[in-house]
Coordinates of C-alpha atoms and ligand atoms in Angstrom, one line a residue:
Chain K
X47 CA -14.4 6.0 -24.7
X48 CA -15.8 9.5 -24.0
X49 CA -15.9 10.4 -27.6
X50 CA -14.0 13.6 -27.2
X51 CA -10.6 12.3 -28.1
X52 CA -9.3 12.7 -31.5
X53 CA -6.5 10.5 -32.6
X54 CA -3.7 12.6 -34.2
X55 CA -0.9 11.2 -36.1
X56 CA 1.8 11.4 -33.5
X57 CA -0.4 9.5 -31.0
X58 CA -0.9 6.7 -33.5
X59 CA 2.9 6.6 -33.8
X60 CA 3.2 5.9 -30.0
X61 CA 1.4 2.6 -30.5
X62 CA 1.0 1.7 -34.1
X63 CA 0.7 -2.1 -33.8
X64 CA -2.8 -3.5 -33.5
X65 CA -3.7 -5.5 -30.4
X66 CA -2.0 -5.4 -27.1
X67 CA 0.6 -8.2 -27.3
X68 CA 3.3 -5.5 -27.6
X69 CA 3.4 -2.7 -25.1
X70 CA 5.8 0.1 -26.1
X71 CA 8.4 0.8 -23.4
X72 CA 8.0 4.5 -23.9
X73 CA 4.5 4.5 -22.2
X74 CA 6.3 3.8 -19.0
X75 CA 8.9 6.6 -19.2
X76 CA 7.8 9.4 -21.5
X77 CA 6.8 12.4 -19.5
X78 CA 4.4 13.7 -22.2
X79 CA 2.5 10.4 -22.2
X80 CA 2.4 10.6 -18.5
X81 CA 0.9 14.1 -18.6
X82 CA -1.7 12.8 -21.1
X83 CA -2.6 9.9 -18.8
X84 CA -3.3 12.3 -15.9
X85 CA -5.6 14.4 -18.1
X86 CA -7.4 11.6 -19.9
X87 CA -7.5 8.9 -17.3
X88 CA -7.3 10.3 -13.8
X89 CA -8.9 13.7 -14.4
X90 CA -11.2 12.2 -17.1
X91 CA -14.2 9.9 -17.0
X92 CA -12.9 7.5 -14.4
X93 CA -14.0 6.6 -10.9
X94 CA -11.1 6.8 -8.5
X95 CA -10.9 5.3 -5.1
X96 CA -10.6 7.9 -2.3
X97 CA -11.1 5.8 0.8
X98 CA -13.5 3.9 3.1
X99 CA -16.5 5.5 4.7
X100 CA -15.4 4.2 8.1
X101 CA -12.4 6.5 7.9
X102 CA -14.6 9.5 8.3
X103 CA -17.4 8.5 10.7
X104 CA -18.2 11.9 12.2
X105 CA -19.4 15.2 10.7
X106 CA -16.4 17.2 9.7
X107 CA -14.0 14.2 9.5
X108 CA -11.8 14.3 6.5
X109 CA -9.2 12.1 4.8
X110 CA -6.7 13.5 2.4
X111 CA -5.9 11.6 -0.7
X112 CA -4.7 11.8 -4.3
X113 CA -6.4 11.4 -7.7
X114 CA -3.6 11.4 -10.1
X115 CA -1.3 14.1 -8.8
X116 CA -4.2 16.3 -7.5
X117 CA -5.0 16.3 -3.8
X118 CA -8.5 15.7 -2.7
X119 CA -10.4 15.6 0.6
X120 CA -13.0 13.0 1.4
X121 CA -15.3 14.7 3.9
X122 CA -18.3 13.6 6.1
X123 CA -20.9 16.3 5.9
X124 CA -23.3 17.3 8.7
X125 CA -26.1 15.4 7.0
X126 CA -24.0 12.2 6.9
X127 CA -23.4 12.4 3.2
X128 CA -19.9 12.5 1.7
X129 CA -18.3 15.2 -0.3
X130 CA -15.0 15.1 -2.2
X131 CA -13.3 18.5 -2.9
X132 CA -10.0 19.4 -4.3
X133 CA -7.5 20.3 -1.5
X134 CA -6.7 23.6 -3.2
X135 CA -7.8 27.0 -2.2
X136 CA -9.7 29.0 -4.8
X137 CA -7.9 32.2 -3.8
X138 CA -4.3 31.6 -4.6
X139 CA -4.1 27.8 -4.6
X140 CA -2.8 27.0 -1.1
X141 CA -3.2 23.4 0.2
X142 CA -6.1 23.6 2.6
X143 CA -5.5 20.6 4.9
X144 CA -2.1 19.3 5.7
X145 CA -2.8 16.4 8.0
X146 CA -3.6 13.0 6.4
X147 CA -6.8 12.9 8.3
X148 CA -8.6 14.9 11.0
X149 CA -11.7 16.9 11.6
X150 CA -12.3 20.3 10.0
X151 CA -15.4 21.2 12.0
X152 CA -18.3 22.7 10.1
X153 CA -16.2 24.6 7.6
X154 CA -12.9 24.4 5.7
X155 CA -10.7 27.4 6.3
X156 CA -7.6 28.1 4.3
X157 CA -4.6 28.7 6.6
X158 CA -3.1 31.4 4.3
X159 CA -5.8 34.2 4.2
X160 CA -8.6 32.4 5.9
X161 CA -11.0 32.1 3.0
X162 CA -13.7 29.8 4.3
X163 CA -15.7 27.1 2.5
X164 CA -18.7 24.9 3.4
X165 CA -17.9 21.1 3.5
X166 CA -19.2 21.0 -0.1
X167 CA -16.6 23.6 -1.1
X168 CA -18.8 26.7 -1.5
X169 CA -17.0 29.9 -0.6
X170 CA -18.7 31.6 2.3
X171 CA -16.4 34.3 3.4
X172 CA -13.0 35.8 3.9
X173 CA -11.5 38.4 6.3
X174 CA -11.8 42.1 5.3
X175 CA -14.1 41.3 2.4
X176 CA -15.2 44.9 2.4
X177 CA -11.8 46.2 3.3
X178 CA -11.2 48.6 6.2
X179 CA -13.1 51.9 6.4
X180 CA -14.3 51.4 2.9
X181 CA -10.9 50.9 1.5
X182 CA -9.6 47.8 0.0
X183 CA -11.3 44.4 0.0
X184 CA -13.2 42.8 -2.8
X185 CA -15.2 44.6 -5.4
X186 CA -18.9 44.3 -4.8
X187 CA -19.4 42.4 -8.0
X188 CA -17.1 39.6 -7.0
X189 CA -19.0 36.4 -7.5
X190 CA -18.6 34.2 -4.5
X191 CA -20.5 31.3 -6.2
X192 CA -18.0 31.2 -9.0
X193 CA -15.0 30.8 -6.6
X194 CA -15.7 27.6 -4.7
X195 CA -13.5 24.5 -4.4
X196 CA -13.5 22.0 -7.2
X197 CA -16.3 19.6 -6.1
X198 CA -16.0 16.1 -7.4
X199 CA -18.7 13.6 -8.2
X200 CA -18.9 11.1 -5.3
X201 CA -20.4 7.6 -5.0
X202 CA -20.0 5.0 -2.4
X203 CA -20.6 1.3 -2.8
X204 CA -21.0 -0.7 0.5
X205 CA -18.6 1.7 2.3
X206 CA -16.0 2.2 -0.4
X207 CA -15.8 5.7 -1.7
X208 CA -15.0 6.7 -5.3
X209 CA -14.8 10.1 -6.9
X210 CA -14.6 11.6 -10.3
X211 CA -13.5 14.9 -11.8
X212 CA -16.1 14.3 -14.5
X213 CA -19.5 15.5 -13.4
X214 CA -21.0 13.5 -16.3
X215 CA -19.3 10.2 -15.6
X216 CA -21.5 7.1 -15.8
X217 CA -22.9 5.8 -12.5
X218 CA -20.3 3.8 -10.5
X219 CA -22.1 0.5 -10.9
X220 CA -22.3 1.0 -14.6
X221 CA -18.6 1.9 -14.7
X222 CA -17.8 -1.3 -12.8
X223 CA -20.3 -3.5 -14.6
X224 CA -22.3 -6.4 -13.1
X225 CA -19.4 -9.0 -13.0
X226 CA -17.1 -6.6 -11.1
X227 CA -19.9 -5.5 -8.7
X228 CA -20.5 -9.2 -8.0
X229 CA -16.9 -9.8 -6.8
X230 CA -16.6 -6.4 -5.2
X231 CA -19.6 -7.1 -3.0
X232 CA -18.3 -10.6 -2.2
X233 CA -15.8 -8.7 0.1
X234 CA -17.7 -5.4 0.6
X235 CA -20.9 -7.1 1.5
X236 CA -22.4 -4.2 3.4
X237 CA -21.1 -5.1 6.8
X238 CA -19.5 -2.3 8.7
X239 CA -15.8 -2.0 8.0
X240 CA -12.9 -1.1 10.3
X241 CA -9.4 -0.1 9.3
X242 CA -6.7 -2.4 10.7
X243 CA -3.8 -0.2 9.7
X244 CA -2.0 1.6 6.9
X245 CA 1.2 1.1 5.0
X246 CA 2.7 3.3 2.4
X247 CA 5.7 2.8 0.2
X248 CA 7.2 4.6 -2.8
X249 CA 8.1 2.2 -5.6
X250 CA 10.3 3.6 -8.4
X251 CA 8.4 2.4 -11.4
X252 CA 5.6 3.6 -13.6
X253 CA 2.1 3.2 -12.0
X254 CA 0.9 0.9 -14.7
X255 CA 3.5 -1.7 -13.9
X256 CA 1.9 -2.0 -10.4
X257 CA -1.5 -2.6 -12.1
X258 CA 0.0 -5.1 -14.5
X259 CA 1.6 -7.0 -11.6
X260 CA -1.9 -7.7 -10.0
X261 CA -3.2 -8.8 -13.4
X262 CA -0.4 -11.2 -13.8
X263 CA -1.1 -14.6 -12.3
X264 CA 1.8 -16.1 -14.4
X265 CA 4.4 -14.4 -12.2
X266 CA 2.9 -15.4 -8.9
X267 CA 3.7 -19.1 -9.2
X268 CA 7.3 -18.3 -10.3
X269 CA 8.6 -15.2 -8.6
X270 CA 7.1 -15.8 -5.1
X271 CA 9.3 -18.6 -3.8
X272 CA 7.6 -18.1 -0.4
X273 CA 4.2 -18.9 -1.8
X274 CA 5.5 -21.8 -3.9
X275 CA 7.4 -23.4 -1.0
X276 CA 4.3 -23.5 1.2
X277 CA 1.7 -24.3 -1.3
X278 CA -0.1 -21.0 -0.9
X279 CA -0.1 -20.5 -4.7
X280 CA 0.6 -22.8 -7.5
X281 CA 0.0 -22.3 -11.2
X282 CA -2.0 -25.6 -11.3
X283 CA -4.5 -24.5 -8.6
X284 CA -8.2 -24.3 -9.2
X285 CA -8.5 -20.8 -10.4
X286 CA -10.4 -18.2 -12.3
X287 CA -9.3 -15.1 -14.2
X288 CA -12.2 -12.8 -15.1
X289 CA -12.0 -9.8 -17.4
X290 CA -15.0 -7.5 -17.6
X291 CA -16.7 -6.3 -20.8
X292 CA -14.7 -3.0 -20.7
X293 CA -11.5 -5.1 -20.4
X294 CA -10.1 -2.6 -17.9
X295 CA -11.2 -4.3 -14.7
X296 CA -10.4 -7.9 -13.7
X297 CA -10.4 -10.3 -10.8
X298 CA -8.3 -13.3 -10.3
X299 CA -9.0 -16.0 -7.7
X300 CA -7.6 -19.3 -6.6
X301 CA -9.1 -21.9 -4.4
X302 CA -7.4 -23.3 -1.3
X303 CA -4.0 -24.9 -2.1
X304 CA -2.4 -27.8 -0.5
X305 CA 1.2 -28.4 0.6
X306 CA 1.2 -31.8 -1.1
X307 CA 2.8 -32.2 -4.5
X308 CA 4.9 -29.1 -4.2
X309 CA 7.5 -30.8 -6.2
X310 CA 5.3 -30.3 -9.3
X311 CA 6.2 -26.7 -9.9
X312 CA 6.6 -26.6 -13.6
X313 CA 10.4 -26.2 -13.6
X314 CA 10.4 -23.4 -11.1
X315 CA 13.4 -23.4 -8.8
X316 CA 12.2 -23.6 -5.2
X317 CA 13.7 -23.0 -1.8
X318 CA 15.6 -25.7 0.2
X319 CA 13.3 -28.7 0.8
X320 CA 14.1 -28.7 4.5
X321 CA 12.7 -25.2 4.9
X322 CA 9.6 -25.7 7.0
X323 CA 7.5 -22.9 8.3
X324 CA 7.2 -22.6 12.1
X325 CA 4.3 -20.4 12.0
X326 CA 1.4 -22.4 10.5
X327 CA -1.2 -19.8 11.3
X328 CA 0.3 -17.7 8.6
X329 CA -0.8 -20.2 5.9
X330 CA -4.0 -21.5 7.6
X331 CA -6.7 -19.2 6.4
X332 CA -10.1 -19.3 8.0
X333 CA -12.6 -19.4 5.2
X334 CA -14.9 -16.4 5.6
X335 CA -16.8 -15.7 2.4
X336 CA -18.8 -18.9 2.0
X337 CA -16.6 -20.3 -0.7
X338 CA -13.2 -22.0 -0.9
X339 CA -11.4 -19.1 -2.5
X340 CA -8.3 -18.1 -0.4
X341 CA -6.8 -15.6 -2.8
X342 CA -8.7 -13.0 -4.8
X343 CA -7.3 -9.9 -6.4
X344 CA -9.6 -7.5 -8.0
X345 CA -8.2 -4.6 -10.1
X346 CA -10.4 -1.7 -11.0
X347 CA -9.4 0.7 -13.7
X348 CA -7.5 2.9 -13.4
X349 CA -5.7 2.3 -10.1
X350 CA -7.2 0.5 -7.2
X351 CA -6.7 -3.1 -6.1
X352 CA -8.8 -5.1 -3.7
X353 CA -6.9 -7.9 -2.1
X354 CA -8.0 -10.8 0.0
X355 CA -5.1 -13.2 0.6
X356 CA -6.0 -15.6 3.3
X357 CA -7.5 -13.3 5.9
X358 CA -5.6 -10.2 5.0
X359 CA -7.9 -7.8 3.3
X360 CA -6.6 -4.6 1.9
X361 CA -7.2 -1.9 -0.7
X362 CA -4.0 -1.0 -2.5
X363 CA -4.2 2.4 -4.1
X364 CA -1.7 3.2 -6.8
X365 CA -0.9 6.9 -6.8
X366 CA 1.2 8.0 -9.8
X367 CA 4.3 10.2 -9.0
X368 CA 5.8 11.1 -12.3
X369 CA 6.4 8.6 -15.1
X370 CA 9.0 6.7 -13.2
X371 CA 7.5 6.3 -9.7
X372 CA 4.3 5.7 -7.7
X373 CA 3.2 5.5 -4.2
X374 CA 1.3 2.4 -3.0
X375 CA -1.0 3.0 -0.1
X376 CA -2.3 -0.1 1.7
X377 CA -5.4 0.2 3.8
X378 CA -5.7 -3.1 5.7
X379 CA -9.3 -3.6 6.8
X380 CA -11.6 -6.0 8.6
X381 CA -15.2 -6.0 9.6
X382 CA -16.8 -4.5 12.7
X383 CA -18.1 -7.9 13.6
X384 CA -14.7 -9.7 13.5
X385 CA -14.2 -11.9 16.5
X386 CA -11.0 -11.8 18.4
X387 CA -9.5 -14.7 16.6
X388 CA -10.2 -13.1 13.2
X389 CA -8.7 -9.8 14.4
X390 CA -5.6 -11.6 15.4
X391 CA -5.4 -13.5 12.1
X392 CA -5.6 -10.3 10.1
X393 CA -2.7 -8.8 12.1
X394 CA -0.6 -11.9 11.8
X395 CA -1.2 -12.7 8.2
X396 CA -0.4 -9.2 7.3
X397 CA 3.2 -10.5 7.4
X398 CA 2.5 -11.8 3.9
X399 CA 1.6 -8.4 2.5
X400 CA 2.7 -4.8 2.5
X401 CA 6.1 -3.1 2.3
X402 CA 7.9 -5.9 4.1
X403 CA 5.5 -8.7 3.1
X404 CA 6.8 -12.2 2.5
X405 CA 5.1 -12.0 -0.9
X406 CA 4.8 -8.4 -1.9
X407 CA 8.4 -7.3 -1.4
X408 CA 9.3 -9.5 -4.3
X409 CA 6.8 -7.6 -6.5
X410 CA 8.1 -4.2 -5.6
X411 CA 11.6 -5.3 -6.4
X412 CA 10.7 -7.0 -9.7
X413 CA 8.8 -3.9 -10.8
X414 CA 11.8 -1.7 -10.2
X415 CA 13.9 -4.2 -12.1
X416 CA 11.5 -3.6 -15.0
X417 CA 11.7 0.2 -14.9
X418 CA 15.5 0.1 -14.7
X419 CA 15.7 -2.5 -17.4
X420 CA 13.8 -0.6 -20.1
X421 CA 15.0 2.9 -19.2
X422 CA 16.5 4.4 -22.3
X423 CA 15.4 1.6 -24.6
X424 CA 15.2 2.7 -28.3
X425 CA 11.9 3.8 -29.6
X426 CA 9.8 1.0 -31.0
X427 CA 11.0 -1.5 -28.4
X428 CA 8.2 -3.2 -26.5
X429 CA 7.2 -5.6 -23.9
X430 CA 6.0 -9.0 -25.2
X431 CA 2.7 -10.2 -23.8
X432 CA 1.8 -13.5 -25.5
X433 CA 1.5 -15.8 -22.5
X434 CA -1.9 -17.5 -22.9
X435 CA -2.3 -16.3 -26.5
X436 CA -3.2 -12.8 -27.8
X437 CA -6.7 -12.3 -26.6
X438 CA -8.1 -10.5 -23.5
X439 CA -10.7 -13.1 -22.5
X440 CA -11.5 -14.7 -19.1
X441 CA -9.8 -18.0 -18.3
X442 CA -10.0 -20.9 -15.9
X443 CA -6.2 -21.1 -15.6
X444 CA -3.4 -18.9 -14.5
X445 CA -0.7 -19.2 -17.2
X446 CA -1.9 -16.1 -19.0
X447 CA -1.3 -12.4 -19.5
X448 CA -4.8 -11.8 -20.9
X449 CA -5.8 -9.5 -18.0
X450 CA -2.9 -7.2 -18.8
X451 CA -3.7 -7.3 -22.5
X452 CA -7.3 -6.3 -21.5
X453 CA -6.0 -3.4 -19.4
X454 CA -4.1 -2.0 -22.4
X455 CA -7.2 -2.4 -24.6
X456 CA -9.0 0.0 -22.3
X457 CA -5.9 2.2 -21.9
X458 CA -5.4 2.6 -25.7
X459 CA -9.1 3.3 -26.2
X460 CA -9.1 6.1 -23.6
X461 CA -5.7 7.5 -24.5
X462 CA -6.6 7.6 -28.2
X463 CA -3.5 5.7 -29.1
X464 CA -4.4 4.1 -32.4
X465 CA -6.9 1.3 -32.9
X466 CA -6.3 -1.4 -30.4
X467 CA -8.4 -3.8 -32.5
X468 CA -8.6 -7.4 -31.3
Chain Q
X256 CA 1.4 5.0 30.4
X257 CA 1.7 7.6 33.3
X258 CA 0.9 4.9 35.8
X259 CA 3.7 2.8 34.4
X260 CA 6.1 5.7 34.4
X261 CA 5.6 6.1 38.1
X262 CA 6.6 2.5 38.8
X263 CA 9.7 2.8 36.6
X264 CA 13.0 3.3 38.3
X265 CA 15.8 4.8 36.2
X266 CA 18.6 2.3 35.8
X267 CA 21.8 3.9 37.1
X268 CA 24.0 0.8 37.4
X269 CA 26.8 1.5 34.9
X270 CA 27.6 -2.2 34.4
X271 CA 24.0 -3.0 33.6
X272 CA 23.7 -0.1 31.2
X273 CA 26.9 -1.2 29.4
X274 CA 25.4 -4.7 29.1
X275 CA 22.2 -3.4 27.7
X276 CA 24.2 -1.2 25.2
X277 CA 26.2 -4.2 24.2
X278 CA 23.0 -6.2 23.6
X279 CA 21.6 -3.4 21.3
X280 CA 24.9 -3.1 19.4
X281 CA 25.2 -6.9 18.9
X282 CA 21.6 -7.0 17.8
X283 CA 22.1 -4.4 15.1
X284 CA 25.3 -6.0 14.0
X285 CA 23.5 -9.3 13.4
X286 CA 21.4 -7.4 10.8
X287 CA 24.0 -5.0 9.4
X288 CA 26.9 -7.3 9.3
X289 CA 25.2 -10.7 9.6
X290 CA 24.8 -13.5 9.7
X291 CA 21.1 -13.0 9.8
X292 CA 20.7 -16.5 11.3
X293 CA 22.0 -15.1 14.5
X294 CA 19.3 -12.4 14.7
X295 CA 16.6 -14.5 16.4
X296 CA 18.9 -15.5 19.3
X297 CA 18.5 -12.0 20.8
X298 CA 14.9 -12.7 21.7
X299 CA 13.2 -14.8 24.4
X300 CA 11.3 -17.9 23.1
X301 CA 8.0 -16.1 23.5
X302 CA 8.4 -12.5 22.4
X303 CA 6.9 -9.7 20.5
X304 CA 8.8 -8.2 17.6
X305 CA 6.9 -5.7 15.6
X306 CA 7.8 -3.0 13.1
X307 CA 5.0 -0.4 12.9
X308 CA 4.6 3.1 11.6
X309 CA 4.1 5.9 14.1
X310 CA 1.0 6.8 12.0
X311 CA -0.6 3.4 13.0
X312 CA 0.8 3.5 16.5
X313 CA -0.7 7.0 17.1
X314 CA -4.1 5.9 15.8
X315 CA -4.0 2.9 18.2
X316 CA -3.7 0.5 15.3
X317 CA -1.4 -2.5 15.9
X318 CA -0.8 -3.4 12.3
X319 CA 2.9 -3.8 11.7
X320 CA 4.9 -4.4 8.5
X321 CA 6.3 -7.4 10.5
X322 CA 4.8 -9.0 13.6
X323 CA 6.5 -12.0 15.1
X324 CA 5.7 -13.6 18.5
X325 CA 8.2 -16.4 18.9
X326 CA 11.7 -17.2 18.1
X327 CA 10.3 -19.7 15.6
X328 CA 8.6 -16.9 13.7
X329 CA 11.8 -14.9 13.7
X330 CA 13.7 -17.9 12.3
X331 CA 11.0 -18.2 9.6
X332 CA 11.7 -14.6 8.6
X333 CA 15.5 -14.9 8.7
X334 CA 15.3 -18.1 6.5
X335 CA 12.7 -16.7 4.1
X336 CA 14.7 -13.5 3.6
X337 CA 17.8 -15.5 2.8
X338 CA 16.3 -18.3 0.7
X339 CA 12.8 -17.5 -0.4
X340 CA 12.8 -13.8 -1.4
X341 CA 13.8 -12.0 -4.5
X342 CA 15.3 -8.6 -4.1
X343 CA 18.3 -6.5 -5.2
X344 CA 21.3 -6.8 -2.9
X345 CA 21.6 -4.0 -0.3
X346 CA 23.4 -3.1 2.8
X347 CA 21.6 -1.9 5.9
X348 CA 23.2 0.3 8.5
X349 CA 21.6 1.1 11.9
X350 CA 22.8 4.1 13.9
X351 CA 21.6 4.1 17.5
X352 CA 21.2 7.0 19.9
X353 CA 21.7 6.7 23.6
X354 CA 19.0 4.8 25.5
X355 CA 16.7 5.8 28.3
X356 CA 16.6 2.7 30.5
X357 CA 14.1 2.1 33.3
X358 CA 13.5 -0.9 35.5
X359 CA 9.8 -1.7 35.3
X360 CA 9.9 -4.6 37.8
X361 CA 9.2 -7.0 34.8
X362 CA 12.4 -6.1 33.0
X363 CA 14.3 -3.2 31.6
X364 CA 12.4 -0.8 29.3
X365 CA 14.9 0.7 26.9
X366 CA 13.9 3.4 24.5
X367 CA 16.3 4.9 22.0
X368 CA 16.2 6.7 18.6
X369 CA 17.5 4.8 15.6
X370 CA 18.1 5.8 12.0
X371 CA 18.6 3.2 9.3
X372 CA 20.3 3.7 6.0
X373 CA 20.1 1.5 3.0
X374 CA 22.8 1.3 0.3
X375 CA 22.1 -0.1 -3.2
X376 CA 24.5 -2.2 -5.3
X377 CA 25.1 1.0 -7.3
X378 CA 26.4 2.7 -4.1
X379 CA 23.5 5.1 -3.4
X380 CA 22.7 5.5 0.2
X381 CA 19.2 6.5 1.3
X382 CA 17.6 7.0 4.6
X383 CA 15.3 4.0 5.0
X384 CA 13.7 5.3 8.2
X385 CA 13.9 7.4 11.3
X386 CA 12.5 5.3 14.2
X387 CA 12.6 4.5 17.8
X388 CA 13.2 1.2 19.6
X389 CA 10.8 0.6 22.4
X390 CA 12.1 -2.6 24.1
X391 CA 11.5 -4.7 27.1
X392 CA 14.7 -6.6 28.1
X393 CA 14.8 -9.4 30.5
X394 CA 17.7 -11.5 31.9
X395 CA 17.5 -15.3 31.3
X396 CA 20.2 -17.5 32.8
X397 CA 22.6 -14.6 32.9
X398 CA 21.9 -13.4 29.4
X399 CA 20.0 -10.3 28.4
X400 CA 17.3 -10.8 25.8
X401 CA 14.5 -8.9 24.2
X402 CA 11.1 -9.9 25.4
X403 CA 9.6 -7.1 23.3
X404 CA 11.0 -5.0 20.6
X405 CA 8.8 -2.4 18.9
X406 CA 10.3 -0.6 16.0
X407 CA 8.2 2.5 15.6
X408 CA 9.1 4.3 12.5
X409 CA 8.3 8.0 11.6
X410 CA 9.1 7.5 7.9
X411 CA 5.8 6.0 7.0
X412 CA 6.3 6.5 3.3
X413 CA 8.9 3.8 3.0
X414 CA 11.3 4.1 0.1
X415 CA 10.9 0.8 -1.8
X416 CA 10.6 -2.2 0.5
X417 CA 11.7 -3.4 3.9
X418 CA 13.7 -6.5 3.2
X419 CA 15.7 -7.1 6.3
X420 CA 14.4 -7.0 9.9
X421 CA 15.2 -3.7 11.6
Ligands
FES101 S1 -4.6 31.0 -0.7 FE1 -6.2 30.4 0.5 S2 -7.0 32.1 1.4 FE2 -5.4 32.8 0.2
FE2_102 FE1 3.2 -10.8 -6.9

């Protein structure tokens, strides 16, 4: 993608077969491949979610986050603009801020030897710079300018902040493309946002399995007995699966489901028929986006998911933690102009989602089953992705793995793993 | 909070304290040893059961990983957990610390530390969370029940998922 990768022979061996209907199990467990992913994807020419602007309203406010395994700080500057710097001191590498969020004042000071930086990461001073009585300290030719914090490219789109380690990365809107911007701005429509709360969980599987799961409408009407039982999701619902031109991003949407006809479940076993839900508010979404879509899941390459299930809105950030684990950070949000009823619905319907969610706990479990299942599999063994054919095109149905195949087209391209072809 | 603390009278009646302790121990047993169907009976019909991180709580955010406001909603959770969820089998074990109990006039506020362990089918035990129970207990027809139970957990980076109520 960025033209700097050269494909060497051993990398072709990792994924020799054309297309993406076979995904080698070793890309989920090989530590060398994981190290390459960090370099080429997370620290390469990608835009990575770092938070919401409303999390840092005042000058000096910061929020700590990860891009790949590197820690970054999203900071509100005095002029109201945002900066994102690596949370690593240029002196001897100490972590600068330990709290998840807070206010750093008008400067960032390292706790170890108190080297001090502007909110943009420029080094401004340190104790005993000239030593004591002319002894010690820094040589006079020490170049302060060359020892700032790593300063990332930052862009914000309607209150959502992204950063990139690549100073020459394409503008965010170009990176997302017009189709993805359209659905992104359906939810992030420019209204002020407010954080409803956070959830964090560590799921012991490779980060890509989490992304696959949100690009996999096929599982949703099968695994999630809760959704099936109450007509919140059915594979025959009016739906749309959209893959962007780069193939790496996607959005899947379904329209309002009904409880009628839940016997027609395509052979999926369902819960006891006398299992009726007491809390109907949970499955009675209030339409709020001027359409009848009650579930939309947008996945942006490499690792952020934007979810609107009924009235629970959340970003789900996937943070890789080694080849066999990742952290999932949920930022539940609403709008500043939410009325009291909507505020209440967002809290209540959050029962569906998150680390104890009626729906998502199935996912975390199934993903761990996958990681355990293929651990130690012989080289050459691969996942089979042929539901809905072999292409990576958009669809008007849900029985497809084309979004996942698309993700791996983009992945192979960036990683330089052979010719993905079509 | 301070205002409330002034109104609170420490409960010193040993019999009452024993009854409250028995309520807590019976409650955790319904989760640890089952049957889970008996879990909702420890609450009043209208109630507040919420499990939220200390991170959210300290930020003044009410979002919980679970939030139920009636026995009906608790029954939904118990039923769904047993019949409409897919997860690897596990055993949950609560360990409670002693409780500080105050009479607030509206009921008994009971606060205690709790640690919860989780054991996988392979036999590995992990600490699921370190938490506190912040409860409001009332007496109804001679039976003590939870009118409110807030499980506020410090371990806000949860290992895997929270399957069972806590
Ligand atoms: S490591 Fe930061 S000042 Fe020394
Ligand atoms: Fe799912």
